[in-house]
Amino acid sequence: MKLYETPSTPNCLRVSLFLAEKGMDIPREIIDVRAGDNLKEDFCKKSVNGLVPTLELDNGDYLCESIAICRYFEEIHPHPALFGQSHLERAQIEMWQRIIELQGIVLIAQAIRNLKQVYKDRENCIEDWGYEALLRFRKILPKIEAQLAAHQYIAGSSFSVADISTFIMLKMASKMEIEIDQQWPSIHRWQKEISQRPAFAALS
Ligand SMILES: N[C@@H](CCC(=O)N[C@@H](CS)C(=O)NCC(=O)O)C(=O)O
């Protein structure tokens, strides 16, 4: 098994945090996305979407999409469970995971890509779309604040993959000068707690 990654990027960080929370490590190979290594024919044969992270399996199959990769690790290494244990818990984690992904990560990624123009060598950057994505992204913060005011973690009482996704989403938001301060007391409380977990503390 081998993980193709650009360690500094959010979706690779998501998989690394997931592995660290599981107490797993696997061989890795660096793909420099800024230099366009992911656009090369050889890598695109491995990765359906031509993006990192991509996981190579021992049978020669490949998986891309960070959440699919995390799901695979959960299946082969079920403990500690990060996708939930009971029927309801699994559904709640899936629900929050999708909210964070679709109403958070996708929008903040679009804001960064179109306003900071990090991949202008390979896509048209549209400033108006960047500002609109940023505006739409901000709407997720009150939802997370309310959820974390009522629950210890994003999907309820257990730490899950949805917390890892929320962490990387807020890390991306900080690149657009959106900082979590006392305006968001519950998110702030959660961030402090999360950052003390060994997998997260190792980042700083
Ligand atoms: N939905 C995908 C997104 C993957 C993605 O956007 N990866 C970025 C790094 S975080 C990338 O490979 N960017 C290079 C490019 O866009 O050319 C996932 O969760 O894995």
GROMACS .gro file of C-alpha atoms and ligand atoms in nm:
model
  224
    1MET     CA    1   0.000   0.000   0.000
    2LYS     CA    2   0.129   0.350  -0.079
    3LEU     CA    3  -0.017   0.697  -0.032
    4TYR     CA    4   0.058   0.962  -0.295
    5GLU     CA    5   0.041   1.299  -0.124
    6THR     CA    6   0.146   1.662  -0.105
    7PRO     CA    7   0.176   1.685   0.274
    8SER     CA    8   0.098   2.057   0.301
    9THR     CA    9  -0.241   2.033   0.126
   10PRO     CA   10  -0.569   2.012   0.321
   11ASN     CA   11  -0.703   1.684   0.182
   12CYS     CA   12  -0.370   1.508   0.239
   13LEU     CA   13  -0.363   1.648   0.591
   14ARG     CA   14  -0.711   1.505   0.641
   15VAL     CA   15  -0.588   1.155   0.555
   16SER     CA   16  -0.271   1.197   0.765
   17LEU     CA   17  -0.474   1.303   1.069
   18PHE     CA   18  -0.708   1.010   1.014
   19LEU     CA   19  -0.414   0.767   1.000
   20ALA     CA   20  -0.258   0.923   1.309
   21GLU     CA   21  -0.586   0.894   1.502
   22LYS     CA   22  -0.597   0.526   1.401
   23GLY     CA   23  -0.235   0.478   1.509
   24MET     CA   24  -0.150   0.368   1.154
   25ASP     CA   25   0.129   0.465   0.919
   26ILE     CA   26   0.188   0.356   0.561
   27PRO     CA   27   0.453   0.424   0.296
   28ARG     CA   28   0.410   0.754   0.113
   29GLU     CA   29   0.536   0.915  -0.205
   30ILE     CA   30   0.543   1.291  -0.250
   31ILE     CA   31   0.364   1.438  -0.550
   32ASP     CA   32   0.435   1.808  -0.590
   33VAL     CA   33   0.098   1.948  -0.702
   34ARG     CA   34   0.226   2.306  -0.723
   35ALA     CA   35   0.484   2.188  -0.976
   36GLY     CA   36   0.206   2.004  -1.163
   37ASP     CA   37   0.325   1.647  -1.091
   38ASN     CA   38  -0.041   1.547  -1.058
   39LEU     CA   39  -0.113   1.657  -1.414
   40LYS     CA   40   0.138   1.415  -1.562
   41GLU     CA   41   0.011   1.117  -1.760
   42ASP     CA   42   0.170   0.863  -1.528
   43PHE     CA   43  -0.009   0.998  -1.219
   44CYS     CA   44  -0.341   1.046  -1.401
   45LYS     CA   45  -0.335   0.675  -1.490
   46LYS     CA   46  -0.335   0.606  -1.115
   47SER     CA   47  -0.577   0.871  -0.995
   48VAL     CA   48  -0.923   0.901  -1.154
   49ASN     CA   49  -0.948   1.269  -1.059
   50GLY     CA   50  -0.577   1.344  -1.103
   51LEU     CA   51  -0.557   1.486  -0.750
   52VAL     CA   52  -0.390   1.405  -0.419
   53PRO     CA   53  -0.437   1.215  -0.200
   54THR     CA   54  -0.443   0.890  -0.400
   55LEU     CA   55  -0.394   0.548  -0.243
   56GLU     CA   56  -0.228   0.259  -0.422
   57LEU     CA   57  -0.342  -0.082  -0.298
   58ASP     CA   58  -0.136  -0.399  -0.293
   59ASN     CA   59  -0.358  -0.561  -0.557
   60GLY     CA   60  -0.280  -0.278  -0.801
   61ASP     CA   61  -0.609  -0.089  -0.751
   62TYR     CA   62  -0.612   0.284  -0.674
   63LEU     CA   63  -0.844   0.494  -0.462
   64CYS     CA   64  -0.875   0.870  -0.473
   65GLU     CA   65  -1.101   1.110  -0.276
   66SER     CA   66  -0.979   1.161   0.079
   67ILE     CA   67  -1.300   1.042   0.243
   68ALA     CA   68  -1.307   0.723   0.036
   69ILE     CA   69  -0.946   0.661   0.141
   70CYS     CA   70  -1.035   0.719   0.508
   71ARG     CA   71  -1.332   0.486   0.466
   72TYR     CA   72  -1.098   0.214   0.337
   73PHE     CA   73  -0.869   0.255   0.639
   74GLU     CA   74  -1.173   0.234   0.867
   75GLU     CA   75  -1.274  -0.096   0.705
   76ILE     CA   76  -0.931  -0.257   0.741
   77HIS     CA   77  -0.860  -0.106   1.084
   78PRO     CA   78  -1.196  -0.059   1.260
   79HIS     CA   79  -1.068   0.062   1.600
   80PRO     CA   80  -1.097   0.331   1.711
   81ALA     CA   81  -1.415   0.380   1.506
   82LEU     CA   82  -1.409   0.718   1.331
   83PHE     CA   83  -1.713   0.666   1.109
   84GLY     CA   84  -1.944   0.577   1.400
   85GLN     CA   85  -2.054   0.262   1.580
   86SER     CA   86  -2.433   0.253   1.610
   87HIS     CA   87  -2.672   0.287   1.313
   88LEU     CA   88  -2.770   0.636   1.424
   89GLU     CA   89  -2.415   0.748   1.495
   90ARG     CA   90  -2.300   0.638   1.148
   91ALA     CA   91  -2.588   0.830   0.987
   92GLN     CA   92  -2.518   1.142   1.195
   93ILE     CA   93  -2.149   1.136   1.105
   94GLU     CA   94  -2.238   1.091   0.737
   95MET     CA   95  -2.481   1.384   0.763
   96TRP     CA   96  -2.223   1.619   0.918
   97GLN     CA   97  -1.950   1.496   0.691
   98ARG     CA   98  -2.163   1.593   0.389
   99ILE     CA   99  -2.259   1.931   0.539
  100ILE     CA  100  -1.894   2.014   0.610
  101GLU     CA  101  -1.784   1.892   0.267
  102LEU     CA  102  -2.055   2.048   0.049
  103GLN     CA  103  -2.134   2.368   0.240
  104GLY     CA  104  -1.785   2.423   0.376
  105ILE     CA  105  -1.480   2.264   0.215
  106VAL     CA  106  -1.596   2.293  -0.146
  107LEU     CA  107  -1.682   2.663  -0.102
  108ILE     CA  108  -1.369   2.769   0.086
  109ALA     CA  109  -1.158   2.576  -0.166
  110GLN     CA  110  -1.328   2.768  -0.448
  111ALA     CA  111  -1.266   3.098  -0.266
  112ILE     CA  112  -0.895   3.017  -0.224
  113ARG     CA  113  -0.851   2.886  -0.577
  114ASN     CA  114  -1.024   3.182  -0.742
  115LEU     CA  115  -0.896   3.463  -0.519
  116LYS     CA  116  -0.545   3.345  -0.432
  117GLN     CA  117  -0.514   3.193  -0.781
  118VAL     CA  118  -0.294   2.911  -0.655
  119TYR     CA  119  -0.362   2.695  -0.962
  120LYS     CA  120  -0.380   2.970  -1.224
  121ASP     CA  121  -0.143   2.765  -1.438
  122ARG     CA  122  -0.422   2.511  -1.494
  123GLU     CA  123  -0.761   2.684  -1.451
  124ASN     CA  124  -0.936   3.015  -1.518
  125CYS     CA  125  -0.963   3.208  -1.191
  126ILE     CA  126  -1.286   3.406  -1.162
  127GLU     CA  127  -1.268   3.671  -0.891
  128ASP     CA  128  -1.645   3.720  -0.861
  129TRP     CA  129  -1.694   3.347  -0.805
  130GLY     CA  130  -1.423   3.353  -0.538
  131TYR     CA  131  -1.600   3.634  -0.346
  132GLU     CA  132  -1.939   3.466  -0.384
  133ALA     CA  133  -1.799   3.132  -0.261
  134LEU     CA  134  -1.649   3.311   0.041
  135LEU     CA  135  -1.984   3.476   0.118
  136ARG     CA  136  -2.165   3.141   0.093
  137PHE     CA  137  -1.897   2.968   0.302
  138ARG     CA  138  -1.953   3.205   0.597
  139LYS     CA  139  -2.308   3.068   0.638
  140ILE     CA  140  -2.174   2.739   0.775
  141LEU     CA  141  -2.013   2.901   1.081
  142PRO     CA  142  -2.335   2.969   1.280
  143LYS     CA  143  -2.448   2.612   1.208
  144ILE     CA  144  -2.126   2.469   1.349
  145GLU     CA  145  -2.137   2.708   1.644
  146ALA     CA  146  -2.489   2.592   1.735
  147GLN     CA  147  -2.396   2.225   1.697
  148LEU     CA  148  -2.086   2.261   1.914
  149ALA     CA  149  -2.277   2.459   2.177
  150ALA     CA  150  -2.498   2.152   2.221
  151HIS     CA  151  -2.244   1.872   2.162
  152GLN     CA  152  -1.883   1.800   2.244
  153TYR     CA  153  -1.797   1.702   1.886
  154ILE     CA  154  -1.932   1.786   1.542
  155ALA     CA  155  -2.147   1.476   1.505
  156GLY     CA  156  -2.237   1.434   1.873
  157SER     CA  157  -2.060   1.283   2.171
  158SER     CA  158  -1.779   1.097   1.990
  159PHE     CA  159  -1.479   1.226   1.799
  160SER     CA  160  -1.516   1.131   1.431
  161VAL     CA  161  -1.394   1.186   1.078
  162ALA     CA  162  -1.634   1.484   1.065
  163ASP     CA  163  -1.417   1.659   1.328
  164ILE     CA  164  -1.108   1.602   1.114
  165SER     CA  165  -1.291   1.748   0.813
  166THR     CA  166  -1.405   2.049   1.016
  167PHE     CA  167  -1.050   2.106   1.135
  168ILE     CA  168  -0.908   2.114   0.782
  169MET     CA  169  -1.198   2.333   0.666
  170LEU     CA  170  -1.119   2.594   0.935
  171LYS     CA  171  -0.749   2.572   0.852
  172MET     CA  172  -0.839   2.657   0.493
  173ALA     CA  173  -1.063   2.942   0.615
  174SER     CA  174  -0.770   3.092   0.807
  175LYS     CA  175  -0.593   3.135   0.470
  176MET     CA  176  -0.879   3.371   0.381
  177GLU     CA  177  -0.836   3.560   0.711
  178ILE     CA  178  -1.140   3.394   0.871
  179GLU     CA  179  -1.022   3.328   1.224
  180ILE     CA  180  -1.219   3.158   1.500
  181ASP     CA  181  -1.225   3.402   1.790
  182GLN     CA  182  -1.461   3.472   2.080
  183GLN     CA  183  -1.733   3.553   1.827
  184TRP     CA  184  -1.762   3.174   1.797
  185PRO     CA  185  -1.711   3.056   2.159
  186SER     CA  186  -1.815   2.694   2.107
  187ILE     CA  187  -1.606   2.647   1.793
  188HIS     CA  188  -1.319   2.808   1.985
  189ARG     CA  189  -1.367   2.564   2.277
  190TRP     CA  190  -1.377   2.268   2.036
  191GLN     CA  191  -1.065   2.391   1.849
  192LYS     CA  192  -0.871   2.412   2.175
  193GLU     CA  193  -0.976   2.060   2.273
  194ILE     CA  194  -0.902   1.913   1.931
  195SER     CA  195  -0.558   2.072   1.913
  196GLN     CA  196  -0.459   1.886   2.230
  197ARG     CA  197  -0.520   1.543   2.076
  198PRO     CA  198  -0.179   1.384   2.003
  199ALA     CA  199  -0.245   1.359   1.626
  200PHE     CA  200  -0.322   1.733   1.608
  201ALA     CA  201  -0.066   1.852   1.863
  202ALA     CA  202   0.203   1.685   1.651
  203LEU     CA  203   0.125   1.939   1.377
  204SER     CA  204   0.247   2.241   1.570
  205LIG     N1  205  -1.242   1.597  -0.311
  205LIG     C1  206  -1.101   1.562  -0.322
  205LIG     C2  207  -1.024   1.692  -0.343
  205LIG     C3  208  -0.876   1.664  -0.372
  205LIG     C4  209  -0.801   1.792  -0.400
  205LIG     O1  210  -0.860   1.896  -0.436
  205LIG     N2  211  -0.669   1.785  -0.385
  205LIG     C5  212  -0.585   1.901  -0.406
  205LIG     C6  213  -0.489   1.913  -0.288
  205LIG     S1  214  -0.583   1.939  -0.137
  205LIG     C7  215  -0.506   1.882  -0.534
  205LIG     O2  216  -0.466   1.773  -0.567
  205LIG     N3  217  -0.484   1.994  -0.609
  205LIG     C8  218  -0.409   1.994  -0.730
  205LIG     C9  219  -0.486   2.049  -0.847
  205LIG     O3  220  -0.599   2.096  -0.830
  205LIG     O4  221  -0.432   2.042  -0.959
  205LIG    C10  222  -1.055   1.487  -0.196
  205LIG     O5  223  -1.123   1.498  -0.092
  205LIG     O6  224  -0.954   1.415  -0.201
   0.00000   0.00000   0.00000
